[in-house]
CSV table of C-alpha atoms and ligand atoms in Angstrom, one decimal:
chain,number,residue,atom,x,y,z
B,2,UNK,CA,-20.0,8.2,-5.7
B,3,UNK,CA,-16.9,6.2,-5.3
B,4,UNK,CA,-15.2,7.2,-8.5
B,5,UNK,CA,-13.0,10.2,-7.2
B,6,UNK,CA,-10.2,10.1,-4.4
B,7,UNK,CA,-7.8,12.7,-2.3
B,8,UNK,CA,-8.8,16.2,-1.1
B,9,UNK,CA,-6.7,18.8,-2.4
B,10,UNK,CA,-4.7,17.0,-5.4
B,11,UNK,CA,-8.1,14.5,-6.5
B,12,UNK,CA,-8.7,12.8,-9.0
B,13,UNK,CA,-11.6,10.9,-10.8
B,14,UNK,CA,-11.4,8.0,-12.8
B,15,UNK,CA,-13.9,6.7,-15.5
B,16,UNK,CA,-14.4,4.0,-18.4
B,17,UNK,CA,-14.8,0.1,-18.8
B,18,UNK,CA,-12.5,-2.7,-19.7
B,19,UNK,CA,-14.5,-3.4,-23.8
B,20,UNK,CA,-15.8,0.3,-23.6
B,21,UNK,CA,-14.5,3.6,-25.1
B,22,UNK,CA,-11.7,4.2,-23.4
B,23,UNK,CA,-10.1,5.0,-20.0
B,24,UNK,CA,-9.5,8.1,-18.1
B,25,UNK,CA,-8.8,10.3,-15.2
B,26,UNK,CA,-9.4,14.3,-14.2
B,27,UNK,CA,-7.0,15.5,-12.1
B,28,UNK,CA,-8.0,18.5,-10.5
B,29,UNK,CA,-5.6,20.7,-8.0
B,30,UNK,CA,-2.4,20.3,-9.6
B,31,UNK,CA,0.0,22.9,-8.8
B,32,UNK,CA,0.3,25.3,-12.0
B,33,UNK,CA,3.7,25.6,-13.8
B,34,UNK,CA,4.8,21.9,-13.4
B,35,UNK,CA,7.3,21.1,-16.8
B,36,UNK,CA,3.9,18.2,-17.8
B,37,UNK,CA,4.7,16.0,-21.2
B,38,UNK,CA,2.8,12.4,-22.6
B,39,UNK,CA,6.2,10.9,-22.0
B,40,UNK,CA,6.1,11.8,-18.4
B,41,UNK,CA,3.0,9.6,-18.3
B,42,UNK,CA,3.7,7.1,-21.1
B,43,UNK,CA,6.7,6.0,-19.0
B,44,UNK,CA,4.8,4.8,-16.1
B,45,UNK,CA,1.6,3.0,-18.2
B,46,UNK,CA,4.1,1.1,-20.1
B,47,UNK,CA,4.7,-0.4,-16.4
B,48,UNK,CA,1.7,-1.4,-16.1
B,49,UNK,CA,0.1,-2.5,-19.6
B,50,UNK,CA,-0.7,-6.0,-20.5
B,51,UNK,CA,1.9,-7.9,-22.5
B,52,UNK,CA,4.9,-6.2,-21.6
B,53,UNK,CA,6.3,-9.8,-20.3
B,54,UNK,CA,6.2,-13.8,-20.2
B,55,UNK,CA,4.8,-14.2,-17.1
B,56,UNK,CA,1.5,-11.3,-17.8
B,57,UNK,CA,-1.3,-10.9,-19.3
B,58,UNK,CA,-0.8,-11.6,-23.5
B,59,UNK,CA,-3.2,-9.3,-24.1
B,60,UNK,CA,-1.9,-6.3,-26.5
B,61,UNK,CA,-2.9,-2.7,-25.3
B,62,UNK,CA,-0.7,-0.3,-26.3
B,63,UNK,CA,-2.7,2.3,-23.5
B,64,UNK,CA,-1.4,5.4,-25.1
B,65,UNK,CA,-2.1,8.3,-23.3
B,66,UNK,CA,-3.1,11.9,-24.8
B,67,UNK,CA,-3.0,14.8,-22.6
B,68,UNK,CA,-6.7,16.4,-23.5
B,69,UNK,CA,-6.3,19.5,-21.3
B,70,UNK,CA,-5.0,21.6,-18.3
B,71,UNK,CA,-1.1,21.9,-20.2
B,72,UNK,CA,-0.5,24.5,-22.5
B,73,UNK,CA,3.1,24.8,-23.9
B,74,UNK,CA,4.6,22.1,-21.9
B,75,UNK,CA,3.5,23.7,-18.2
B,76,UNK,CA,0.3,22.4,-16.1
B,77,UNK,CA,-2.3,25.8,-15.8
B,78,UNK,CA,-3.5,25.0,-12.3
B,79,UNK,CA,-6.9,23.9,-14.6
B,80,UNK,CA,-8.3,20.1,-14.4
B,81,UNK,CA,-6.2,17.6,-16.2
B,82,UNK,CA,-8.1,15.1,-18.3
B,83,UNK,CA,-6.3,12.4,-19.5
B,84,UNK,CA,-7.5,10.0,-22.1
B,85,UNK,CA,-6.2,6.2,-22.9
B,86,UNK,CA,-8.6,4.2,-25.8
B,87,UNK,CA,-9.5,1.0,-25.4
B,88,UNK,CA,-8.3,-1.6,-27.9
B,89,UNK,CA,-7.8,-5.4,-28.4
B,90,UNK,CA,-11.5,-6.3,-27.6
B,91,UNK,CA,-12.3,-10.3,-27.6
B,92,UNK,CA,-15.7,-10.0,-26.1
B,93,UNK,CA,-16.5,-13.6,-27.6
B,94,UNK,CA,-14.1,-14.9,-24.5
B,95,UNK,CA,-16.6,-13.5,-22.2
B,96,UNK,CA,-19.8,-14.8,-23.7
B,97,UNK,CA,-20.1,-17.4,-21.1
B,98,UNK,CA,-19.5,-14.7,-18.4
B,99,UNK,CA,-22.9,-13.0,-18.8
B,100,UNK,CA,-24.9,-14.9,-17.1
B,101,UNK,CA,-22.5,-17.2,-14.4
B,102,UNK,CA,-20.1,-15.6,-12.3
B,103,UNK,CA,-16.9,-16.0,-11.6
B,104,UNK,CA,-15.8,-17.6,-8.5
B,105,UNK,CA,-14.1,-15.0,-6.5
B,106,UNK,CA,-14.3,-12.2,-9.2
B,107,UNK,CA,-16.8,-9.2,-8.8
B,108,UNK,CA,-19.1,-10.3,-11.3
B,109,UNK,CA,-21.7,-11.5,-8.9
B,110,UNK,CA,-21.9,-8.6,-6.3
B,111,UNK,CA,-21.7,-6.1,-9.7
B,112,UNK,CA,-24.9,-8.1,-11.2
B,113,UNK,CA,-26.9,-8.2,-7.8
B,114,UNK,CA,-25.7,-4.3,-6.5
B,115,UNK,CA,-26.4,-2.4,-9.9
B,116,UNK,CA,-29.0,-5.1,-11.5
B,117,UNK,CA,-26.9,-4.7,-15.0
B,118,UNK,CA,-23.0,-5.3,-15.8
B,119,UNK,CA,-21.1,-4.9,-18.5
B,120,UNK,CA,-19.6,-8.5,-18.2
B,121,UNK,CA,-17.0,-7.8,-20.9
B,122,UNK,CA,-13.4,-7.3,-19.9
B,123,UNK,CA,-15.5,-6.9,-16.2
B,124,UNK,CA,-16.0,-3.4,-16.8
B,125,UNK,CA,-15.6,-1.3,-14.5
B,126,UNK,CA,-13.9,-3.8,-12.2
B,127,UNK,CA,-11.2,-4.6,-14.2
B,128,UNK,CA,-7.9,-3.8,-13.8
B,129,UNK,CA,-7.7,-1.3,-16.8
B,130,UNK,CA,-9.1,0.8,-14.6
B,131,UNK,CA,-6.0,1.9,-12.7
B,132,UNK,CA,-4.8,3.3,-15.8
B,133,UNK,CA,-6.2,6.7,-15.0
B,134,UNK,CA,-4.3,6.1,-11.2
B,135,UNK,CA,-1.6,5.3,-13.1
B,136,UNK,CA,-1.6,8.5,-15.1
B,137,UNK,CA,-2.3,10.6,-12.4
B,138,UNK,CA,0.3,9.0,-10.5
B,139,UNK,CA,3.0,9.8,-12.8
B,140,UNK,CA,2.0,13.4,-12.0
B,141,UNK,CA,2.5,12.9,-8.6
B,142,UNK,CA,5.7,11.3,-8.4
B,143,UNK,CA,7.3,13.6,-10.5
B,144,UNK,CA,5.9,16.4,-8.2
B,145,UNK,CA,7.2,15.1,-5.2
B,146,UNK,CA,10.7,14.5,-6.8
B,147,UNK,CA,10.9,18.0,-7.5
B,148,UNK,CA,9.5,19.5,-4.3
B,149,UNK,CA,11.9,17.4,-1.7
B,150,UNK,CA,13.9,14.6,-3.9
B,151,UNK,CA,10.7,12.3,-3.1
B,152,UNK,CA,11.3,8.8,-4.6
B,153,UNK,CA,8.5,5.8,-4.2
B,154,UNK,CA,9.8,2.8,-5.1
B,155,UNK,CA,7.7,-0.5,-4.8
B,156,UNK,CA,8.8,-4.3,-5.6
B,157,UNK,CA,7.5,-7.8,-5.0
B,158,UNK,CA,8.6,-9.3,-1.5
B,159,UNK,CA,6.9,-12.5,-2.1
B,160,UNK,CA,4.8,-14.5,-4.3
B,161,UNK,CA,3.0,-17.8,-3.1
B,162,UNK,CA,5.8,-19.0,-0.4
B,163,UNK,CA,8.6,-17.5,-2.2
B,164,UNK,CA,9.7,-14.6,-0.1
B,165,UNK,CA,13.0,-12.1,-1.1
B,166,UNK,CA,15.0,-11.9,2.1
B,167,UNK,CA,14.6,-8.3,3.8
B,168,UNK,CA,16.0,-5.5,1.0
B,169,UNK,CA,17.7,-3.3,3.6
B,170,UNK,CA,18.9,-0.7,0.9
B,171,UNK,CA,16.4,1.3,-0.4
B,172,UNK,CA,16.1,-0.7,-3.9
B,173,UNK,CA,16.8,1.2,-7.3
B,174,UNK,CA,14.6,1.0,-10.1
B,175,UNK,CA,17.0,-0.8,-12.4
B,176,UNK,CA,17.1,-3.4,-9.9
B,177,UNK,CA,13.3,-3.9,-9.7
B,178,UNK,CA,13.0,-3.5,-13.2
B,179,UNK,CA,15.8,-6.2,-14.0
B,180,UNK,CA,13.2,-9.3,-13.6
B,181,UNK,CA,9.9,-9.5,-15.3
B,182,UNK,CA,8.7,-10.1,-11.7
B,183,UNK,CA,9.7,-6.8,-10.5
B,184,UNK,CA,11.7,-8.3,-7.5
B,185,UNK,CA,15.4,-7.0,-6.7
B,186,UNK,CA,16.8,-9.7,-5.1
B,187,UNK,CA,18.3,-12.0,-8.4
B,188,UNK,CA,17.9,-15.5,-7.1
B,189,UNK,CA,14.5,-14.8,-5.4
B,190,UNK,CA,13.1,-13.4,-8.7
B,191,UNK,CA,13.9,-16.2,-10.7
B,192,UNK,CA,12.5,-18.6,-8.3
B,193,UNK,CA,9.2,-16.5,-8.6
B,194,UNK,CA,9.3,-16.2,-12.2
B,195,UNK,CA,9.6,-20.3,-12.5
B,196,UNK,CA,7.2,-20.8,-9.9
B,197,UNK,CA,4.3,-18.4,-11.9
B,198,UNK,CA,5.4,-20.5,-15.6
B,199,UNK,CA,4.1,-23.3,-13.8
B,200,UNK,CA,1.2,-22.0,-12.4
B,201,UNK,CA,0.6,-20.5,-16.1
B,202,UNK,CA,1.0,-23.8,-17.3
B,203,UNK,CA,-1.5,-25.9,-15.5
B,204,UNK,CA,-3.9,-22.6,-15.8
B,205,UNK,CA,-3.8,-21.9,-12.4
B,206,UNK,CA,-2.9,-18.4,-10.9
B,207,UNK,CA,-0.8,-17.2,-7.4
B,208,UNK,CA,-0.5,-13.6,-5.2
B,209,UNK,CA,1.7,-13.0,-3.2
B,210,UNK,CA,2.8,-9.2,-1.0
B,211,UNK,CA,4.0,-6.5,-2.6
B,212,UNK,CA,6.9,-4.3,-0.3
B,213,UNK,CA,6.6,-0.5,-1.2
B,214,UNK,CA,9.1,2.1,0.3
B,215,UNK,CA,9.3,6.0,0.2
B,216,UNK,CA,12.6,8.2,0.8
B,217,UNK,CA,13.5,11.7,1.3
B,218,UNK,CA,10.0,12.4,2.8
B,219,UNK,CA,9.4,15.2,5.7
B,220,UNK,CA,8.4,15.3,9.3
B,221,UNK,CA,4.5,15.7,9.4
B,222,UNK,CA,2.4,14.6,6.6
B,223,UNK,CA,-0.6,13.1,7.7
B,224,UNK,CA,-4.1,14.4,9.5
B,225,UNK,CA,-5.0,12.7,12.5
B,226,UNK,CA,-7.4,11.4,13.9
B,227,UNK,CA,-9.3,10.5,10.8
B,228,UNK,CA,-6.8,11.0,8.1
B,229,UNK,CA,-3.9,9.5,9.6
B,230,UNK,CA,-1.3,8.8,7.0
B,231,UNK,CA,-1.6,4.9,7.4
B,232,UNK,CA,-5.1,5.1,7.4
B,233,UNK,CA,-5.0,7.3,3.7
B,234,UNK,CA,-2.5,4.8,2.7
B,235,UNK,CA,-4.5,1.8,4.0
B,236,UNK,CA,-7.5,3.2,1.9
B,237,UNK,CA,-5.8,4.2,-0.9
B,238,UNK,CA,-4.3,0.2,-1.2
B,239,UNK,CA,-7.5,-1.6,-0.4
B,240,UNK,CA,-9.3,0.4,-3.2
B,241,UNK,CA,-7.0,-1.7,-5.2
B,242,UNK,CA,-8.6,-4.8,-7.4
B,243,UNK,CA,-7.6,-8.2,-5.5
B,244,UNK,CA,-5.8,-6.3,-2.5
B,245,UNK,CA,-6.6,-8.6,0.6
B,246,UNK,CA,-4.0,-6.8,3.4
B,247,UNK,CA,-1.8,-3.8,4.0
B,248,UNK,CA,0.4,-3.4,6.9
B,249,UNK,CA,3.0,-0.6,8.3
B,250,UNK,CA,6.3,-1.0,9.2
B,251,UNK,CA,6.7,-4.6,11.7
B,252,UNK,CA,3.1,-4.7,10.8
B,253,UNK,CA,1.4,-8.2,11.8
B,254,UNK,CA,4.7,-9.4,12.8
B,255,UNK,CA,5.3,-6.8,15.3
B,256,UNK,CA,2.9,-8.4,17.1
B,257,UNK,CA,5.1,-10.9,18.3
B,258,UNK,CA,7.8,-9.0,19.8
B,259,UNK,CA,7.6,-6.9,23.3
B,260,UNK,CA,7.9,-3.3,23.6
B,261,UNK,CA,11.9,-3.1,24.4
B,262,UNK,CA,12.5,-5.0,21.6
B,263,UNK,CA,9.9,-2.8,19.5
B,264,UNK,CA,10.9,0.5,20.2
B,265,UNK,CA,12.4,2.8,17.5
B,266,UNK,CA,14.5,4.8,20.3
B,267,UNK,CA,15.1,8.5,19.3
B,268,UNK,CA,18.7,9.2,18.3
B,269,UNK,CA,20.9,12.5,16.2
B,270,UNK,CA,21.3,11.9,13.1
B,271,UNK,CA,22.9,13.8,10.5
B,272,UNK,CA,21.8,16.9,12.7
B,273,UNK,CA,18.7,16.1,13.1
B,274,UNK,CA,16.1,14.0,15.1
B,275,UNK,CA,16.5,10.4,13.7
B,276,UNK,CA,15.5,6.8,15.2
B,277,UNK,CA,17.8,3.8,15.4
B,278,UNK,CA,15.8,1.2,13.9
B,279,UNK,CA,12.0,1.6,11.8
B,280,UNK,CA,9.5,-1.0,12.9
B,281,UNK,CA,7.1,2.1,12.9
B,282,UNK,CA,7.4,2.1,8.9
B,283,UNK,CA,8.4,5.7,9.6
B,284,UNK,CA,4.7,7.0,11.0
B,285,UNK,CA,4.2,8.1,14.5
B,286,UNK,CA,0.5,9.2,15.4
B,287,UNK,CA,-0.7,9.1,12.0
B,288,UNK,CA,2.1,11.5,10.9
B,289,UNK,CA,5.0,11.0,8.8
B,290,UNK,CA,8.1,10.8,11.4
B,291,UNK,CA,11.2,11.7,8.5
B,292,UNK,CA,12.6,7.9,8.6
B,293,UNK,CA,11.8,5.6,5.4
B,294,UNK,CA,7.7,5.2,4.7
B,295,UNK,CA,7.4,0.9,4.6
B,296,UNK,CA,4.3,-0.7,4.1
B,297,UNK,CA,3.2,-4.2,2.4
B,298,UNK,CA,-0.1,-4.9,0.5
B,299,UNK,CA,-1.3,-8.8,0.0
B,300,UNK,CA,-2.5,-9.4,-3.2
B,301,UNK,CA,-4.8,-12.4,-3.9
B,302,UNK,CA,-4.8,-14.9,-6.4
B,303,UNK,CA,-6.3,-14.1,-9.8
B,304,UNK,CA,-9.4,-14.9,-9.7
B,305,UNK,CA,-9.9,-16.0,-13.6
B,306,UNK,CA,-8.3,-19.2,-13.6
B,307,UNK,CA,-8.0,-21.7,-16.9
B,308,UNK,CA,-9.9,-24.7,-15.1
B,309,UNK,CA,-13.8,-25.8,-14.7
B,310,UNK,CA,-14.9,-24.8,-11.6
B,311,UNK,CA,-18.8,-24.9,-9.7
B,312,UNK,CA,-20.6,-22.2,-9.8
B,313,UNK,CA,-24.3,-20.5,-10.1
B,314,UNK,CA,-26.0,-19.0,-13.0
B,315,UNK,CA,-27.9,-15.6,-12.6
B,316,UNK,CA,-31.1,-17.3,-11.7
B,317,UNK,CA,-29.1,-19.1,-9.2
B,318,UNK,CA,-28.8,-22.5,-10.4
B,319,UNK,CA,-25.6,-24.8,-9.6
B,320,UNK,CA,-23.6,-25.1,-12.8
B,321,UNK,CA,-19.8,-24.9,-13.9
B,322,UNK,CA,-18.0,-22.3,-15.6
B,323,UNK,CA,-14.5,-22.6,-17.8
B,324,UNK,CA,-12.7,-20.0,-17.3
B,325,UNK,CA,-11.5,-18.5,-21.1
B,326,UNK,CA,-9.7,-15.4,-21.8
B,327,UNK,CA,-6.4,-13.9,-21.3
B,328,UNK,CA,-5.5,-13.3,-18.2
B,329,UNK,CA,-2.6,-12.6,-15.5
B,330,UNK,CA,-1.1,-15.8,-14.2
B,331,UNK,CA,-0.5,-13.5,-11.4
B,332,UNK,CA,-1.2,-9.6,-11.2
B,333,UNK,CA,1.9,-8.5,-9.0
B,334,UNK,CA,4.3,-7.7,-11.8
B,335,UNK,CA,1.8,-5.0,-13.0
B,336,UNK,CA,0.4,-4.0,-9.6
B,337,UNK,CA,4.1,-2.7,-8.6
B,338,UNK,CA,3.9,0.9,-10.6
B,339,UNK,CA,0.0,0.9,-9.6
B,340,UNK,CA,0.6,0.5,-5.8
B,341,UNK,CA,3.2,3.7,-6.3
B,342,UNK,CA,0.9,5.7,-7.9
B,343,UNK,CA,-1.6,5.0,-5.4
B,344,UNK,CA,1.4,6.0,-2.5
B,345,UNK,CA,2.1,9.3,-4.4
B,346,UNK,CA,-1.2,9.8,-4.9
B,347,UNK,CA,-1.9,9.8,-1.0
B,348,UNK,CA,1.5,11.7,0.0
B,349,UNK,CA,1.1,14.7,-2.8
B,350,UNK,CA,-2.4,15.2,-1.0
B,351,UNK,CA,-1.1,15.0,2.5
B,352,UNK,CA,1.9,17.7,1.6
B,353,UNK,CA,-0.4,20.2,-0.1
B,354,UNK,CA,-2.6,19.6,3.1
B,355,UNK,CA,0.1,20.3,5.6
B,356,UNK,CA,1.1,22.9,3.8
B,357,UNK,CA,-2.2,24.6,3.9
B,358,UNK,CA,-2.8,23.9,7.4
B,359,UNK,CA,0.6,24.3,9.1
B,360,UNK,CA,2.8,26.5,6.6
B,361,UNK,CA,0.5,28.9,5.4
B,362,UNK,CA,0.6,31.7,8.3
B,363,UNK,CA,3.2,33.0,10.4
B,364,UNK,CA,1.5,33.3,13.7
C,403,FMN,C1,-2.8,-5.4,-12.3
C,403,FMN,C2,-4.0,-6.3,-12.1
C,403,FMN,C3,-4.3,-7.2,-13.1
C,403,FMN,C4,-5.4,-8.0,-12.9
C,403,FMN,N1,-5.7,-8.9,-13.9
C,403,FMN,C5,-6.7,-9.8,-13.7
C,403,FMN,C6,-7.0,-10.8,-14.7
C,403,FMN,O1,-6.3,-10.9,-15.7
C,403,FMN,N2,-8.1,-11.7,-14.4
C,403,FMN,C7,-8.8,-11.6,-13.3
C,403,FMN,O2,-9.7,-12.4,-13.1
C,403,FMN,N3,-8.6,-10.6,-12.3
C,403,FMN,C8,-7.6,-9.7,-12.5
C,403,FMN,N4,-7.3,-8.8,-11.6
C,403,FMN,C9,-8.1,-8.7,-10.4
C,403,FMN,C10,-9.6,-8.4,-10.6
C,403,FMN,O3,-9.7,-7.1,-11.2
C,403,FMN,C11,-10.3,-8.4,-9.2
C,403,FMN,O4,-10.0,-9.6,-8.6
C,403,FMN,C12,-11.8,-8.3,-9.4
C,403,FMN,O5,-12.2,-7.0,-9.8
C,403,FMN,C13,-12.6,-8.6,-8.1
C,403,FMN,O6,-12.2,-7.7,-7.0
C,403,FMN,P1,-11.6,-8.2,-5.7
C,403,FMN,O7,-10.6,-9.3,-6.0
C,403,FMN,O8,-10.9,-7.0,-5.1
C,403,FMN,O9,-12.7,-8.7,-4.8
C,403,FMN,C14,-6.2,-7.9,-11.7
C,403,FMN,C15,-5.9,-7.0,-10.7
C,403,FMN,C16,-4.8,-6.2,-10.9
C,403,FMN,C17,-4.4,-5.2,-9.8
């Protein structure tokens, strides 16, 4: 019912923001995969609140314990559970919450779909969900590293009007992780990171796009006609809280050029079949084409801002609501490991699937 995601490498996530805790099955993992906490750890300290000036203050260590499915250091091919407790509850910052929504935030359509909510944290629909995608993620990545030298590697393009110039070289993760704003291009980054103190200050919030890129990958992942790999990707992105876009390769822009100038013409590279430029964002018919994977995601705003703003009550009378609580200035600095995770998540699918299908027989 919405809470699982990928065919043959899926997972299903659970838990609230102010419940429990927060988790993830994976089931399908290939068996024998070197697995440790660390592996995993690595990748949720990423994304945790508090881990910079320009996040979230809150302080959640999100320390993951491996609760089965690795035995003795090696996956068992069994369902991996994953387990991250919840901590640094303030639900007193959320008492005005329960009965007027947020502008913006899910805490209306929650209210009015299910007819309850846990309005603390906003549940379900916070962000602390993607800590189990995050987990499973790390899973992934390291998978696809070891089966072709995989890397995904995603970093903030822009944020308000702020925009990095084009990153031709595929980035390195020093260089993304070298600014609090996860942006490799030096002068840009600090321009961002100025631009969301200010924004911070006056209790306001920004977005901005998100650039991810993926190397080393094969010719023919992706399952047209309905599970083209832009499509999976698309999904996979837009399942993401405050996503507002995704697009491939020249994406919207694309739009504006005519087809001899669009044209990635076929050429020999290296010894094999190459193209000379990538507006395609290395996908051709819903199937990985072997060039660099490039799509962008738009993020939104955060919703939560510091200021008063109008809005209804749950009987649906006009009031105002001051917004209280700690919360992201801006949620792209943290969304940068989740958008990977989400991209390995889709790609490890897609190459168990081809696999399956295409390199399973020798007819
Ligand atoms: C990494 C990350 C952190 C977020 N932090 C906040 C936050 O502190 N405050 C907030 O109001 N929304 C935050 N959000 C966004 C909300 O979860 C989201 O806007 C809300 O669930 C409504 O969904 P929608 O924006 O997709 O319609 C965050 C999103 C992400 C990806």
């Amino acid at each position: 019912m919405g809470n699982s995601f990928g065919t043959l490498f899926r997972i299903s996530t659970w838990g609230e923001s102010h419940g429990g805790g927060i988790g993830v099955v994976i089931d399908g993992c290939p068996p024998r995969l070197l697995l440790s906490e660390e592996d995993i750890q690595s990748e949720l300290d990423r994304r945790r609140p508090g881990q910079s000036e320009i996040t979230t203050p809150r302080k959640e260590s999100d320390k993951a314990t491996i609760v089965s499915g690795v035995y003795e250091g090696l996956t068992l091919g069994t369902p991996i559970a994953i387990y991250v407790p919840n901590g640094d509850h303030r639900p007193e910052a959320y008492k005005e919450m329960k009965d007027k929504f947020r502008p913006s935030h899910a805490d209306f359509t929650y209210q009015t779909k299910f007819g309850i909510r846990n309005h603390e944290g906003g549940g379900r629909s916070s962000a602390r969900e993607t800590i189990g995608r995050v987990a499973a993620g790390a899973i992934a990545q390291k998978i696809l590293k070891q089966a072709n030298n995989i890397e995904v590697r995603a970093f903030i393009r822009r944020i308000h009007t702020i925009e990095a110039p084009e990153i031709k070289e595929f980035p390195s993760l020093e260089a993304v992780e070298a600014s609090p704003v996860r942006c490799p291009h030096p002068e840009t980054a600090e321009a961002m990171v100025n631009f969301i103190k200010k924004m911070r200050s006056k209790g306001d919030s920004v977005g901005g796009v998100i650039e991810c890129r993926v190397k080393n990958l094969p010719v023919g992942l992706g399952v047209p006609v309905f599970d083209r790999l832009e499509a999976d990707l698309a999904k996979a992105m837009l399942s993401l809280p405050a996503t507002k876009g995704f697009e491939v390769g020249s994406g919207f822009a694309g739009t504006e050029l005519i087809g001899s100038e669009h044209n990635d013409v076929f050429i020999e590279k290296d010894g094999h079949v190459g193209t000379a430029t990538n507006r395609s964002g290395g996908v051709q018919g819903g199937i990985s084409n072997g060039e660099e994977l490039v799509f962008r995601v738009a993020f939104k705003p955060t919703a939560t801002i510091l200021q008063n703003q109008a809005t209804v009550d749950s009987d649906g009378q006009e009031t105002e609501l001051m917004g209280r609580g700690r919360h992201d200035p801006c949620v792209l600095p943290r969304a940068v490991p989740i958008v990977e995770s989400m991209a390995a998540l889709v790609l490890v699918d897609h190459w168990m699937r081809h696999k399956a299908q295409c390199e399973s027989f020798n007819f």
